[in-house]
GROMACS .gro file of N, CA and C in nm:
model
  450
    1MET      N    1   2.082   0.355   1.215
    1MET     CA    2   1.939   0.385   1.204
    1MET      C    3   1.911   0.526   1.256
    2ARG      N    4   1.965   0.557   1.374
    2ARG     CA    5   1.943   0.688   1.435
    2ARG      C    6   2.003   0.799   1.348
    3LYS      N    7   2.122   0.773   1.289
    3LYS     CA    8   2.187   0.872   1.204
    3LYS      C    9   2.106   0.898   1.077
    4SER      N   10   2.052   0.792   1.020
    4SER     CA   11   1.974   0.809   0.897
    4SER      C   12   1.844   0.884   0.925
    5MET      N   13   1.784   0.863   1.040
    5MET     CA   14   1.662   0.936   1.075
    5MET      C   15   1.693   1.084   1.096
    6LEU      N   16   1.807   1.112   1.158
    6LEU     CA   17   1.848   1.250   1.179
    6LEU      C   18   1.873   1.319   1.045
    7PHE      N   19   1.942   1.249   0.954
    7PHE     CA   20   1.969   1.303   0.822
    7PHE      C   21   1.837   1.329   0.748
    8PHE      N   22   1.745   1.234   0.756
    8PHE     CA   23   1.615   1.248   0.691
    8PHE      C   24   1.540   1.370   0.745
    9GLY      N   25   1.548   1.390   0.875
    9GLY     CA   26   1.484   1.506   0.938
    9GLY      C   27   1.542   1.637   0.886
   10PHE      N   28   1.674   1.644   0.880
   10PHE     CA   29   1.739   1.765   0.826
   10PHE      C   30   1.702   1.787   0.681
   11LEU      N   31   1.694   1.679   0.604
   11LEU     CA   32   1.658   1.688   0.463
   11LEU      C   33   1.517   1.745   0.447
   12LEU      N   34   1.423   1.699   0.530
   12LEU     CA   35   1.286   1.751   0.523
   12LEU      C   36   1.280   1.898   0.558
   13VAL      N   37   1.354   1.937   0.660
   13VAL     CA   38   1.357   2.079   0.699
   13VAL      C   39   1.416   2.162   0.585
   14PHE      N   40   1.525   2.116   0.527
   14PHE     CA   41   1.589   2.189   0.417
   14PHE      C   42   1.494   2.203   0.299
   15LEU      N   43   1.428   2.095   0.260
   15LEU     CA   44   1.336   2.100   0.148
   15LEU      C   45   1.217   2.191   0.178
   16GLY      N   46   1.172   2.186   0.301
   16GLY     CA   47   1.061   2.272   0.340
   16GLY      C   48   1.095   2.420   0.329
   17LEU      N   49   1.222   2.453   0.355
   17LEU     CA   50   1.265   2.592   0.345
   17LEU      C   51   1.300   2.630   0.202
   18ALA      N   52   1.350   2.535   0.124
   18ALA     CA   53   1.399   2.564  -0.010
   18ALA      C   54   1.290   2.566  -0.116
   19LEU      N   55   1.188   2.485  -0.100
   19LEU     CA   56   1.083   2.477  -0.200
   19LEU      C   57   0.974   2.579  -0.174
   20PRO      N   58   0.916   2.635  -0.279
   20PRO     CA   59   0.807   2.730  -0.257
   20PRO      C   60   0.691   2.660  -0.188
   21GLY      N   61   0.636   2.724  -0.090
   21GLY     CA   62   0.530   2.661  -0.012
   21GLY      C   63   0.393   2.697  -0.062
   22THR      N   64   0.295   2.633  -0.003
   22THR     CA   65   0.156   2.662  -0.038
   22THR      C   66   0.095   2.755   0.066
   23GLN      N   67   0.174   2.792   0.166
   23GLN     CA   68   0.119   2.875   0.272
   23GLN      C   69   0.096   3.018   0.224
   24GLY      N   70   0.182   3.068   0.141
   24GLY     CA   71   0.164   3.203   0.089
   24GLY      C   72   0.212   3.309   0.185
   25LYS      N   73   0.200   3.431   0.141
   25LYS     CA   74   0.239   3.545   0.222
   25LYS      C   75   0.118   3.589   0.302
   26VAL      N   76   0.135   3.601   0.431
   26VAL     CA   77   0.031   3.655   0.517
   26VAL      C   78   0.065   3.802   0.538
   27ILE      N   79  -0.019   3.889   0.486
   27ILE     CA   80   0.006   4.032   0.494
   27ILE      C   81  -0.039   4.083   0.630
   28PRO      N   82   0.051   4.145   0.706
   28PRO     CA   83   0.012   4.198   0.836
   28PRO      C   84  -0.105   4.296   0.822
   29GLN      N   85  -0.195   4.292   0.917
   29GLN     CA   86  -0.319   4.368   0.912
   29GLN      C   87  -0.295   4.517   0.883
   30CYS      N   88  -0.206   4.582   0.957
   30CYS     CA   89  -0.184   4.726   0.936
   30CYS      C   90  -0.118   4.754   0.802
   31ASP      N   91  -0.037   4.662   0.751
   31ASP     CA   92   0.020   4.678   0.617
   31ASP      C   93  -0.091   4.676   0.513
   32LEU      N   94  -0.188   4.586   0.532
   32LEU     CA   95  -0.300   4.578   0.438
   32LEU      C   96  -0.389   4.702   0.449
   33VAL      N   97  -0.407   4.753   0.568
   33VAL     CA   98  -0.483   4.878   0.586
   33VAL      C   99  -0.419   4.988   0.501
   34LYS      N  100  -0.289   5.001   0.510
   34LYS     CA  101  -0.216   5.103   0.434
   34LYS      C  102  -0.233   5.081   0.283
   35ILE      N  103  -0.218   4.959   0.239
   35ILE     CA  104  -0.232   4.926   0.096
   35ILE      C  105  -0.372   4.961   0.046
   36LEU      N  106  -0.473   4.923   0.121
   36LEU     CA  107  -0.611   4.949   0.078
   36LEU      C  108  -0.642   5.099   0.078
   37ARG      N  109  -0.589   5.171   0.174
   37ARG     CA  110  -0.608   5.316   0.174
   37ARG      C  111  -0.542   5.379   0.051
   38GLN      N  112  -0.422   5.332   0.018
   38GLN     CA  113  -0.351   5.384  -0.100
   38GLN      C  114  -0.425   5.354  -0.230
   39HIS      N  115  -0.505   5.249  -0.231
   39HIS     CA  116  -0.578   5.208  -0.351
   39HIS      C  117  -0.724   5.257  -0.352
   40GLY      N  118  -0.755   5.351  -0.265
   40GLY     CA  119  -0.886   5.415  -0.269
   40GLY      C  120  -1.003   5.333  -0.216
   41PHE      N  121  -0.977   5.245  -0.120
   41PHE     CA  122  -1.085   5.164  -0.066
   41PHE      C  123  -1.171   5.238   0.037
   42GLU      N  124  -1.118   5.344   0.098
   42GLU     CA  125  -1.196   5.417   0.197
   42GLU      C  126  -1.312   5.487   0.128
   43GLY      N  127  -1.434   5.447   0.160
   43GLY     CA  128  -1.553   5.505   0.100
   43GLY      C  129  -1.594   5.441  -0.032
   44PHE      N  130  -1.512   5.352  -0.086
   44PHE     CA  131  -1.545   5.288  -0.213
   44PHE      C  132  -1.671   5.204  -0.194
   45VAL      N  133  -1.766   5.217  -0.281
   45VAL     CA  134  -1.900   5.155  -0.275
   45VAL      C  135  -1.965   5.172  -0.138
   46GLY      N  136  -1.934   5.285  -0.073
   46GLY     CA  137  -1.995   5.315   0.055
   46GLY      C  138  -1.943   5.235   0.173
   47LYS      N  139  -1.829   5.171   0.157
   47LYS     CA  140  -1.772   5.088   0.265
   47LYS      C  141  -1.640   5.148   0.312
   48THR      N  142  -1.604   5.113   0.434
   48THR     CA  143  -1.480   5.162   0.494
   48THR      C  144  -1.368   5.061   0.472
   49VAL      N  145  -1.246   5.107   0.495
   49VAL     CA  146  -1.133   5.014   0.492
   49VAL      C  147  -1.152   4.906   0.598
   50ALA      N  148  -1.213   4.941   0.710
   50ALA     CA  149  -1.239   4.842   0.816
   50ALA      C  150  -1.329   4.729   0.764
   51ASP      N  151  -1.429   4.763   0.681
   51ASP     CA  152  -1.513   4.659   0.620
   51ASP      C  153  -1.428   4.564   0.538
   52TRP      N  154  -1.339   4.620   0.457
   52TRP     CA  155  -1.254   4.537   0.370
   52TRP      C  156  -1.157   4.452   0.450
   53ILE      N  157  -1.100   4.509   0.557
   53ILE     CA  158  -1.006   4.433   0.639
   53ILE      C  159  -1.080   4.318   0.708
   54CYS      N  160  -1.199   4.345   0.758
   54CYS     CA  161  -1.281   4.239   0.819
   54CYS      C  162  -1.312   4.130   0.716
   55LEU      N  163  -1.349   4.173   0.596
   55LEU     CA  164  -1.377   4.078   0.488
   55LEU      C  165  -1.255   3.987   0.463
   56VAL      N  166  -1.139   4.047   0.446
   56VAL     CA  167  -1.017   3.969   0.417
   56VAL      C  168  -0.983   3.877   0.533
   57LYS      N  169  -0.997   3.926   0.656
   57LYS     CA  170  -0.970   3.843   0.775
   57LYS      C  171  -1.055   3.716   0.771
   58HIS      N  172  -1.183   3.731   0.740
   58HIS     CA  173  -1.274   3.616   0.747
   58HIS      C  174  -1.277   3.534   0.618
   59GLU      N  175  -1.228   3.588   0.510
   59GLU     CA  176  -1.222   3.512   0.385
   59GLU      C  177  -1.092   3.433   0.372
   60SER      N  178  -0.978   3.497   0.407
   60SER     CA  179  -0.849   3.434   0.378
   60SER      C  180  -0.748   3.441   0.491
   61SER      N  181  -0.782   3.503   0.601
   61SER     CA  182  -0.688   3.528   0.712
   61SER      C  183  -0.563   3.600   0.662
   62TYR      N  184  -0.581   3.691   0.566
   62TYR     CA  185  -0.475   3.774   0.509
   62TYR      C  186  -0.373   3.695   0.428
   63ASN      N  187  -0.406   3.574   0.388
   63ASN     CA  188  -0.312   3.487   0.316
   63ASN      C  189  -0.332   3.500   0.165
   64THR      N  190  -0.225   3.536   0.095
   64THR     CA  191  -0.232   3.556  -0.050
   64THR      C  192  -0.256   3.427  -0.127
   65LYS      N  193  -0.224   3.313  -0.069
   65LYS     CA  194  -0.242   3.186  -0.139
   65LYS      C  195  -0.366   3.109  -0.093
   66ALA      N  196  -0.454   3.175  -0.023
   66ALA     CA  197  -0.575   3.107   0.027
   66ALA      C  198  -0.653   3.046  -0.089
   67PHE      N  199  -0.712   2.931  -0.061
   67PHE     CA  200  -0.786   2.856  -0.163
   67PHE      C  201  -0.901   2.783  -0.094
   68HIS      N  202  -1.017   2.782  -0.159
   68HIS     CA  203  -1.131   2.707  -0.106
   68HIS      C  204  -1.205   2.643  -0.221
   69ASN      N  205  -1.224   2.513  -0.212
   69ASN     CA  206  -1.296   2.439  -0.315
   69ASN      C  207  -1.443   2.432  -0.274
   70ASN      N  208  -1.529   2.490  -0.358
   70ASN     CA  209  -1.673   2.490  -0.331
   70ASN      C  210  -1.746   2.376  -0.400
   71GLY      N  211  -1.672   2.291  -0.468
   71GLY     CA  212  -1.735   2.184  -0.546
   71GLY      C  213  -1.735   2.222  -0.693
   72ALA      N  214  -1.835   2.297  -0.735
   72ALA     CA  215  -1.846   2.337  -0.876
   72ALA      C  216  -1.753   2.453  -0.911
   73SER      N  217  -1.712   2.530  -0.810
   73SER     CA  218  -1.622   2.643  -0.833
   73SER      C  219  -1.523   2.651  -0.717
   74ARG      N  220  -1.426   2.742  -0.730
   74ARG     CA  221  -1.325   2.759  -0.629
   74ARG      C  222  -1.302   2.908  -0.601
   75ASP      N  223  -1.254   2.938  -0.481
   75ASP     CA  224  -1.221   3.075  -0.441
   75ASP      C  225  -1.070   3.087  -0.426
   76TYR      N  226  -1.015   3.199  -0.476
   76TYR     CA  227  -0.870   3.216  -0.483
   76TYR      C  228  -0.822   3.345  -0.419
   77GLY      N  229  -0.712   3.336  -0.346
   77GLY     CA  230  -0.638   3.453  -0.301
   77GLY      C  231  -0.692   3.523  -0.179
   78ILE      N  232  -0.633   3.638  -0.154
   78ILE     CA  233  -0.660   3.713  -0.032
   78ILE      C  234  -0.806   3.759  -0.022
   79PHE      N  235  -0.870   3.786  -0.137
   79PHE     CA  236  -1.011   3.825  -0.138
   79PHE      C  237  -1.104   3.708  -0.167
   80GLN      N  238  -1.047   3.588  -0.188
   80GLN     CA  239  -1.125   3.469  -0.220
   80GLN      C  240  -1.219   3.495  -0.338
   81ILE      N  241  -1.158   3.524  -0.452
   81ILE     CA  242  -1.231   3.556  -0.574
   81ILE      C  243  -1.274   3.427  -0.642
   82ASN      N  244  -1.402   3.420  -0.677
   82ASN     CA  245  -1.463   3.296  -0.725
   82ASN      C  246  -1.445   3.272  -0.874
   83SER      N  247  -1.415   3.147  -0.907
   83SER     CA  248  -1.388   3.107  -1.045
   83SER      C  249  -1.514   3.098  -1.132
   84GLN      N  250  -1.631   3.092  -1.074
   84GLN     CA  251  -1.753   3.083  -1.154
   84GLN      C  252  -1.780   3.212  -1.230
   85TYR      N  253  -1.750   3.323  -1.166
   85TYR     CA  254  -1.784   3.452  -1.226
   85TYR      C  255  -1.664   3.538  -1.264
   86TRP      N  256  -1.560   3.537  -1.183
   86TRP     CA  257  -1.461   3.644  -1.190
   86TRP      C  258  -1.328   3.608  -1.252
   87CYS      N  259  -1.287   3.481  -1.249
   87CYS     CA  260  -1.157   3.442  -1.303
   87CYS      C  261  -1.167   3.304  -1.368
   88GLU      N  262  -1.066   3.269  -1.444
   88GLU     CA  263  -1.063   3.141  -1.516
   88GLU      C  264  -0.960   3.048  -1.452
   89ASP      N  265  -1.006   2.930  -1.409
   89ASP     CA  266  -0.911   2.834  -1.351
   89ASP      C  267  -0.897   2.708  -1.434
   90GLY      N  268  -0.966   2.699  -1.547
   90GLY     CA  269  -0.956   2.581  -1.632
   90GLY      C  270  -1.031   2.461  -1.578
   91LYS      N  271  -1.101   2.477  -1.467
   91LYS     CA  272  -1.174   2.366  -1.404
   91LYS      C  273  -1.323   2.395  -1.390
   92THR      N  274  -1.358   2.522  -1.389
   92THR     CA  275  -1.496   2.562  -1.362
   92THR      C  276  -1.572   2.574  -1.494
   93ARG      N  277  -1.670   2.487  -1.511
   93ARG     CA  278  -1.752   2.491  -1.634
   93ARG      C  279  -1.830   2.622  -1.642
   94GLY      N  280  -1.827   2.681  -1.758
   94GLY     CA  281  -1.905   2.802  -1.782
   94GLY      C  282  -1.858   2.926  -1.709
   95SER      N  283  -1.729   2.929  -1.673
   95SER     CA  284  -1.675   3.046  -1.604
   95SER      C  285  -1.696   3.171  -1.689
   96LYS      N  286  -1.743   3.276  -1.626
   96LYS     CA  287  -1.768   3.402  -1.698
   96LYS      C  288  -1.641   3.487  -1.709
   97ASN      N  289  -1.546   3.470  -1.617
   97ASN     CA  290  -1.416   3.538  -1.618
   97ASN      C  291  -1.432   3.689  -1.642
   98VAL      N  292  -1.517   3.752  -1.564
   98VAL     CA  293  -1.546   3.894  -1.578
   98VAL      C  294  -1.421   3.981  -1.559
   99CYS      N  295  -1.329   3.939  -1.475
   99CYS     CA  296  -1.206   4.016  -1.452
   99CYS      C  297  -1.098   3.988  -1.557
  100HIS      N  298  -1.126   3.894  -1.648
  100HIS     CA  299  -1.034   3.862  -1.758
  100HIS      C  300  -0.894   3.826  -1.709
  101ILE      N  301  -0.888   3.727  -1.620
  101ILE     CA  302  -0.761   3.689  -1.560
  101ILE      C  303  -0.764   3.543  -1.517
  102SER      N  304  -0.646   3.483  -1.512
  102SER     CA  305  -0.634   3.348  -1.460
  102SER      C  306  -0.644   3.353  -1.307
  103CYS      N  307  -0.720   3.262  -1.250
  103CYS     CA  308  -0.737   3.258  -1.104
  103CYS      C  309  -0.603   3.240  -1.032
  104SER      N  310  -0.509   3.175  -1.096
  104SER     CA  311  -0.378   3.152  -1.033
  104SER      C  312  -0.306   3.283  -1.003
  105LYS      N  313  -0.338   3.389  -1.078
  105LYS     CA  314  -0.278   3.520  -1.052
  105LYS      C  315  -0.321   3.577  -0.916
  106PHE      N  316  -0.431   3.526  -0.863
  106PHE     CA  317  -0.478   3.572  -0.733
  106PHE      C  318  -0.409   3.499  -0.617
  107GLN      N  319  -0.319   3.407  -0.649
  107GLN     CA  320  -0.250   3.333  -0.544
  107GLN      C  321  -0.102   3.366  -0.535
  108ASP      N  322  -0.060   3.471  -0.604
  108ASP     CA  323   0.079   3.513  -0.587
  108ASP      C  324   0.083   3.625  -0.484
  109ASP      N  325   0.203   3.671  -0.452
  109ASP     CA  326   0.217   3.772  -0.348
  109ASP      C  327   0.190   3.914  -0.396
  110ASN      N  328   0.174   3.933  -0.527
  110ASN     CA  329   0.140   4.064  -0.582
  110ASN      C  330  -0.012   4.074  -0.583
  111ILE      N  331  -0.067   4.161  -0.499
  111ILE     CA  332  -0.213   4.168  -0.489
  111ILE      C  333  -0.274   4.281  -0.572
  112GLU      N  334  -0.197   4.342  -0.660
  112GLU     CA  335  -0.250   4.449  -0.744
  112GLU      C  336  -0.369   4.401  -0.827
  113ASP      N  337  -0.356   4.285  -0.892
  113ASP     CA  338  -0.465   4.233  -0.974
  113ASP      C  339  -0.582   4.188  -0.887
  114ASP      N  340  -0.554   4.137  -0.769
  114ASP     CA  341  -0.660   4.098  -0.675
  114ASP      C  342  -0.744   4.223  -0.639
  115ILE      N  343  -0.673   4.332  -0.612
  115ILE     CA  344  -0.738   4.458  -0.575
  115ILE      C  345  -0.829   4.506  -0.687
  116GLN      N  346  -0.779   4.503  -0.810
  116GLN     CA  347  -0.860   4.551  -0.923
  116GLN      C  348  -0.987   4.467  -0.940
  117CYS      N  349  -0.973   4.335  -0.929
  117CYS     CA  350  -1.089   4.248  -0.945
  117CYS      C  351  -1.185   4.262  -0.827
  118ALA      N  352  -1.134   4.272  -0.705
  118ALA     CA  353  -1.221   4.289  -0.587
  118ALA      C  354  -1.302   4.418  -0.600
  119LYS      N  355  -1.239   4.523  -0.650
  119LYS     CA  356  -1.312   4.649  -0.669
  119LYS      C  357  -1.419   4.634  -0.777
  120LYS      N  358  -1.389   4.558  -0.880
  120LYS     CA  359  -1.487   4.534  -0.986
  120LYS      C  360  -1.608   4.457  -0.930
  121ILE      N  361  -1.579   4.355  -0.850
  121ILE     CA  362  -1.686   4.276  -0.788
  121ILE      C  363  -1.775   4.366  -0.701
  122ALA      N  364  -1.711   4.445  -0.615
  122ALA     CA  365  -1.785   4.533  -0.525
  122ALA      C  366  -1.866   4.637  -0.602
  123GLN      N  367  -1.808   4.687  -0.710
  123GLN     CA  368  -1.877   4.788  -0.790
  123GLN      C  369  -2.001   4.728  -0.857
  124GLU      N  370  -1.986   4.608  -0.913
  124GLU     CA  371  -2.100   4.543  -0.979
  124GLU      C  372  -2.209   4.505  -0.879
  125ALA      N  373  -2.169   4.470  -0.758
  125ALA     CA  374  -2.266   4.430  -0.655
  125ALA      C  375  -2.314   4.550  -0.573
  126ASN      N  376  -2.253   4.666  -0.596
  126ASN     CA  377  -2.281   4.786  -0.518
  126ASN      C  378  -2.262   4.760  -0.369
  127GLY      N  379  -2.153   4.691  -0.336
  127GLY     CA  380  -2.122   4.661  -0.197
  127GLY      C  381  -2.044   4.532  -0.183
  128LEU      N  382  -2.043   4.480  -0.062
  128LEU     CA  383  -1.962   4.362  -0.031
  128LEU      C  384  -2.044   4.235  -0.012
  129SER      N  385  -2.170   4.239  -0.049
  129SER     CA  386  -2.259   4.125  -0.028
  129SER      C  387  -2.216   3.995  -0.099
  130PRO      N  388  -2.137   3.999  -0.207
  130PRO     CA  389  -2.095   3.870  -0.265
  130PRO      C  390  -2.006   3.786  -0.173
  131TRP      N  391  -1.944   3.848  -0.074
  131TRP     CA  392  -1.854   3.776   0.015
  131TRP      C  393  -1.927   3.730   0.141
  132TYR      N  394  -1.939   3.598   0.158
  132TYR     CA  395  -2.004   3.542   0.276
  132TYR      C  396  -1.930   3.579   0.404
  133GLY      N  397  -1.797   3.584   0.397
  133GLY     CA  398  -1.718   3.621   0.514
  133GLY      C  399  -1.757   3.757   0.568
  134TRP      N  400  -1.782   3.851   0.478
  134TRP     CA  401  -1.825   3.984   0.520
  134TRP      C  402  -1.970   3.982   0.571
  135ARG      N  403  -2.059   3.918   0.493
  135ARG     CA  404  -2.201   3.914   0.533
  135ARG      C  405  -2.220   3.850   0.670
  136ASN      N  406  -2.148   3.739   0.694
  136ASN     CA  407  -2.169   3.663   0.817
  136ASN      C  408  -2.093   3.717   0.939
  137ASN      N  409  -1.988   3.795   0.917
  137ASN     CA  410  -1.902   3.836   1.028
  137ASN      C  411  -1.884   3.986   1.046
  138CYS      N  412  -1.916   4.064   0.945
  138CYS     CA  413  -1.881   4.206   0.948
  138CYS      C  414  -1.999   4.300   0.929
  139LYS      N  415  -2.093   4.261   0.847
  139LYS     CA  416  -2.205   4.348   0.809
  139LYS      C  417  -2.280   4.398   0.932
  140GLY      N  418  -2.295   4.531   0.939
  140GLY     CA  419  -2.372   4.592   1.046
  140GLY      C  420  -2.304   4.596   1.181
  141LYS      N  421  -2.174   4.563   1.188
  141LYS     CA  422  -2.103   4.560   1.316
  141LYS      C  423  -2.004   4.675   1.325
  142ASN      N  424  -1.967   4.707   1.448
  142ASN     CA  425  -1.862   4.807   1.470
  142ASN      C  426  -1.728   4.741   1.437
  143LEU      N  427  -1.665   4.790   1.333
  143LEU     CA  428  -1.541   4.729   1.283
  143LEU      C  429  -1.417   4.813   1.310
  144SER      N  430  -1.430   4.913   1.396
  144SER     CA  431  -1.319   5.005   1.421
  144SER      C  432  -1.193   4.933   1.471
  145SER      N  433  -1.210   4.820   1.538
  145SER     CA  434  -1.094   4.747   1.589
  145SER      C  435  -1.004   4.693   1.476
  146TYR      N  436  -1.058   4.679   1.356
  146TYR     CA  437  -0.981   4.626   1.244
  146TYR      C  438  -0.878   4.726   1.191
  147VAL      N  439  -0.898   4.853   1.222
  147VAL     CA  440  -0.803   4.956   1.173
  147VAL      C  441  -0.740   5.034   1.288
  148LYS      N  442  -0.779   5.005   1.409
  148LYS     CA  443  -0.728   5.077   1.526
  148LYS      C  444  -0.576   5.061   1.536
  149GLY      N  445  -0.508   5.172   1.553
  149GLY     CA  446  -0.363   5.169   1.566
  149GLY      C  447  -0.289   5.161   1.434
  150CYS      N  448  -0.362   5.161   1.325
  150CYS     CA  449  -0.297   5.153   1.194
  150CYS      C  450  -0.293   5.290   1.130
   0.00000   0.00000   0.00000
């Protein structure tokens, strides 16, 4: 009995390491600062990279596979892009899919498409107001700590 439990434990650990997980890649904060600077986020729609880093922290905790079910729609990826307006997930009735992309593309480790869609959202909104994480946690605050040392 004890041997079979030990074997079962090893099997679970092995499968947990071998199978792709749902946790996703968590991008270190300073790595994301560098990526966003390289993609022209500093000053984009009048916001700083610190605004964007704060937004990502509070929307997804820097996790590329972040997911949130809102009931009628869902939010996907590091920027938590919503299926009602910006992407198609095959589940959201009347999705507008303004970014012309499958929502599942926002949950892989390549954030190039996430970046393009997030910039489109911010441009159409003339700011970061579509993101509750930014409105509730970042708007109007000193965000210098989000980029300090990066």
